[in-house]
GROMACS .gro file of N, CA and C in nm:
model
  183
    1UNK      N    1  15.863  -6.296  14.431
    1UNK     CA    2  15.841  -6.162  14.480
    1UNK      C    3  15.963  -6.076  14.454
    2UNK      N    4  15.955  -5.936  14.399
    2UNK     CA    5  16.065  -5.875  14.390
    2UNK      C    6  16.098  -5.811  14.497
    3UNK      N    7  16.234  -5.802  14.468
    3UNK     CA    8  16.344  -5.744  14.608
    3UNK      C    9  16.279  -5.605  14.674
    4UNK      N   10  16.311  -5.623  14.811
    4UNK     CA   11  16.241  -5.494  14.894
    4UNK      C   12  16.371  -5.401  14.900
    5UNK      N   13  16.355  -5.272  14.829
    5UNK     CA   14  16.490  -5.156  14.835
    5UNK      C   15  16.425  -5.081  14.898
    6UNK      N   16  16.494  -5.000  14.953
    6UNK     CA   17  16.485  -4.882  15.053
    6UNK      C   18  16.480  -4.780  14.991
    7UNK      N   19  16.494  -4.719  14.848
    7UNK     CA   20  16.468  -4.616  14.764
    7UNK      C   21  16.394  -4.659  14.646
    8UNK      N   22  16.334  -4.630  14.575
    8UNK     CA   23  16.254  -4.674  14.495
    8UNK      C   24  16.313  -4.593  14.399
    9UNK      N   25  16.312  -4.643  14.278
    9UNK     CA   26  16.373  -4.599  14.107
    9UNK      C   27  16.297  -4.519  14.052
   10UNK      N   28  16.145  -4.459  14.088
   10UNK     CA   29  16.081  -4.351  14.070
   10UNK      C   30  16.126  -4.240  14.120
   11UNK      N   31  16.200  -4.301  14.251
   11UNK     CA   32  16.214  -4.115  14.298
   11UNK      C   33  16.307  -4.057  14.239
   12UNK      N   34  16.410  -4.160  14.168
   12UNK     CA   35  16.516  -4.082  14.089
   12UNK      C   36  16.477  -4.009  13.974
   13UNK      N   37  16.389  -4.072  13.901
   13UNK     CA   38  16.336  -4.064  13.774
   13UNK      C   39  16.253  -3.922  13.820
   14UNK      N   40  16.196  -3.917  13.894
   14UNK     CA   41  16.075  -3.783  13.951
   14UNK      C   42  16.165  -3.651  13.962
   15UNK      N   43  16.294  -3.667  14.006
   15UNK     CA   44  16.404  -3.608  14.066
   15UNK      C   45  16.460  -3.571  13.978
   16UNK      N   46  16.495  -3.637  13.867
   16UNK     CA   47  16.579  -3.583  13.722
   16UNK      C   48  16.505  -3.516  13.620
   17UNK      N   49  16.316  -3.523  13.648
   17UNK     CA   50  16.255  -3.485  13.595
   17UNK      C   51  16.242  -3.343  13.626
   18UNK      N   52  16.173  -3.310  13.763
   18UNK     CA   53  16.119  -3.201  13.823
   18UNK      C   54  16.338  -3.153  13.857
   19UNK      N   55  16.386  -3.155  13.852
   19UNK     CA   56  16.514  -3.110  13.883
   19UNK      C   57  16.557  -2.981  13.787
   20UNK      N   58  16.555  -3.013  13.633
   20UNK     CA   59  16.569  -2.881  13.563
   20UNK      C   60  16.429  -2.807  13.501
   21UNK      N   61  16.309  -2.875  13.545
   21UNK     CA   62  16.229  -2.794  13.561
   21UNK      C   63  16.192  -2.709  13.647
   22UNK      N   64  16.233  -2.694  13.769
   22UNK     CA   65  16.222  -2.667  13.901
   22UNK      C   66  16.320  -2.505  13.867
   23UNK      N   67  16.441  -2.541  13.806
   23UNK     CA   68  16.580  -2.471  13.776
   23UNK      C   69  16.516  -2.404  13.688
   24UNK      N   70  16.428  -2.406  13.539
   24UNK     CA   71  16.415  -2.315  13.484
   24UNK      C   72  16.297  -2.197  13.535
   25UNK      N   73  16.191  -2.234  13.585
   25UNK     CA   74  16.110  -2.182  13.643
   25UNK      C   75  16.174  -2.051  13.762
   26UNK      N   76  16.256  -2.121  13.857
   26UNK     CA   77  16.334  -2.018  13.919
   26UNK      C   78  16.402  -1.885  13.870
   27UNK      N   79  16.411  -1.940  13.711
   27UNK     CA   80  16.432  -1.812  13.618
   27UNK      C   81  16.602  -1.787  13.644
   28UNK      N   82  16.654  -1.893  13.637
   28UNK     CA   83  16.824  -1.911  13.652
   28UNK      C   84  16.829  -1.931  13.473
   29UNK      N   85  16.978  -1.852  13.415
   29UNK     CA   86  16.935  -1.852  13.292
   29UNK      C   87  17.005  -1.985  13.255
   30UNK      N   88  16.978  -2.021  13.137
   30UNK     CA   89  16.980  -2.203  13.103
   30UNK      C   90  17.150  -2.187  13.070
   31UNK      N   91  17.119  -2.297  13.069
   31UNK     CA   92  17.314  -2.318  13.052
   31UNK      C   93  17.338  -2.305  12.886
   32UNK      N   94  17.464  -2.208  12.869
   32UNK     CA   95  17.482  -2.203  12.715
   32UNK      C   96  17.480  -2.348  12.603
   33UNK      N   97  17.414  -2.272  12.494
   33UNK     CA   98  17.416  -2.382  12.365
   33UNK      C   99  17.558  -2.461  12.378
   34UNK      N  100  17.575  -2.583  12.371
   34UNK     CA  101  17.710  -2.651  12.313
   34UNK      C  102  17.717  -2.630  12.164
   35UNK      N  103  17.852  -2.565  12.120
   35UNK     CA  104  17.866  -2.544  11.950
   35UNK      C  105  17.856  -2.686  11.903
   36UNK      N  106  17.741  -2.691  11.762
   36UNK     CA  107  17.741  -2.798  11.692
   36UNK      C  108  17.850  -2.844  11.625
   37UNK      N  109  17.849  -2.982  11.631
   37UNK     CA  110  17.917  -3.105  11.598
   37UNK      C  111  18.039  -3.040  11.502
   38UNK      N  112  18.001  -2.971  11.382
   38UNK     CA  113  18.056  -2.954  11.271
   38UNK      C  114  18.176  -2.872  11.316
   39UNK      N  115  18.147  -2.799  11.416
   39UNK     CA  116  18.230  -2.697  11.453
   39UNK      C  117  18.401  -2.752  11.545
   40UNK      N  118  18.325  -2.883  11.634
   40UNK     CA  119  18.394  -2.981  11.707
   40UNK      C  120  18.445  -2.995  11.660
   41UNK      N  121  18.414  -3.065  11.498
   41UNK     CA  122  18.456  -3.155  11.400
   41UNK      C  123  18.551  -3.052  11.335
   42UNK      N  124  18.529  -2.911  11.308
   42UNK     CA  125  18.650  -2.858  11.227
   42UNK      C  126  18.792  -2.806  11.360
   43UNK      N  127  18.758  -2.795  11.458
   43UNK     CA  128  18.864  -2.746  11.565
   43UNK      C  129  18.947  -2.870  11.577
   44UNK      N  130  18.886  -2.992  11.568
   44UNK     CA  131  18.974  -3.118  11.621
   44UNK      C  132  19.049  -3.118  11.456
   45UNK      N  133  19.022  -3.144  11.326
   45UNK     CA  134  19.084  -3.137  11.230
   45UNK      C  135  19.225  -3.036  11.252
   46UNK      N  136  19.164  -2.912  11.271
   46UNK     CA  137  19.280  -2.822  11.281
   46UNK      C  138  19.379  -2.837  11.361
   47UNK      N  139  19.352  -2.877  11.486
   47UNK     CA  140  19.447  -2.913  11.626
   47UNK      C  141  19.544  -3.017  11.564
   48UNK      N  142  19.472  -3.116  11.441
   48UNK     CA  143  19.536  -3.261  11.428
   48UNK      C  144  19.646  -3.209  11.322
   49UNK      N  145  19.607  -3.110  11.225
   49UNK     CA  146  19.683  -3.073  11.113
   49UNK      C  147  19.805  -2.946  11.193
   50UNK      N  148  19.799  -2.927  11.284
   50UNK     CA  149  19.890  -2.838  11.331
   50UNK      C  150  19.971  -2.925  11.406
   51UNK      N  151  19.940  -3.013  11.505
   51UNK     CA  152  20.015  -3.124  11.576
   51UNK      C  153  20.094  -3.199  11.429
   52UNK      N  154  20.054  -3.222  11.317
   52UNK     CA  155  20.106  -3.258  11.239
   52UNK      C  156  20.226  -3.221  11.160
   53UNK      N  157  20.198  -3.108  11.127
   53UNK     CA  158  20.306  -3.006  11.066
   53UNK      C  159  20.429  -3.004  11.211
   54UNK      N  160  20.389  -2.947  11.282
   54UNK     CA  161  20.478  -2.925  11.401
   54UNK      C  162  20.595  -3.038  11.435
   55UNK      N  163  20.526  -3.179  11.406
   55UNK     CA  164  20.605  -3.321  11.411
   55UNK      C  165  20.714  -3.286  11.264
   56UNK      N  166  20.621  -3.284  11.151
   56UNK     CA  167  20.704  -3.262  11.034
   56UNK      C  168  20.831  -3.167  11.087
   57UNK      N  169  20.805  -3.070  11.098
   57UNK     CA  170  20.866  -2.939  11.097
   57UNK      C  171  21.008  -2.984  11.202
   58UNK      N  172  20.998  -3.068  11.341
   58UNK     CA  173  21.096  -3.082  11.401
   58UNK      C  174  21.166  -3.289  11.360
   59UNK      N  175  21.057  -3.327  11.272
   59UNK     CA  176  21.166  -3.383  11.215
   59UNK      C  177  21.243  -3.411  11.125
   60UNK      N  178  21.222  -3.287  11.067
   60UNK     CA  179  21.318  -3.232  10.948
   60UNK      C  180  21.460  -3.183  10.952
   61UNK      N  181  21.507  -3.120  11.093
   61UNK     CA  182  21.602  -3.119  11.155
   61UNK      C  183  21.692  -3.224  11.223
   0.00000   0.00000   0.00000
């Protein structure tokens, strides 16, 4: 016989379901787009090539 829980794993599932449906209906406006990947992908390049130079640059002195 399986274990007797005191919350059942549907209600979460019902809850995460009806939760941002509930939210859009209320007419709250949706949470902004996340910029695609590519974009991630060119800001972290740049951050890495500037952290880079910057190392160069002070250990050249």
């Amino acid at each position: 016989m399986p274990r007797r829980a005191t919350v059942s794993g549907a209600l979460f599932y019902v809850a995460a379901t009806l939760g941002p449906w509930a939210w859009r209906k209320l007419g709250q406006k949706p949470a902004p787009a996340s910029p695609p990947w590519t974009f991630y992908l060119t800001i972290r390049i740049i951050v890495a090539l500037n952290e880079r130079r910057s190392w160069r640059k002070e250990c050249r002195h």
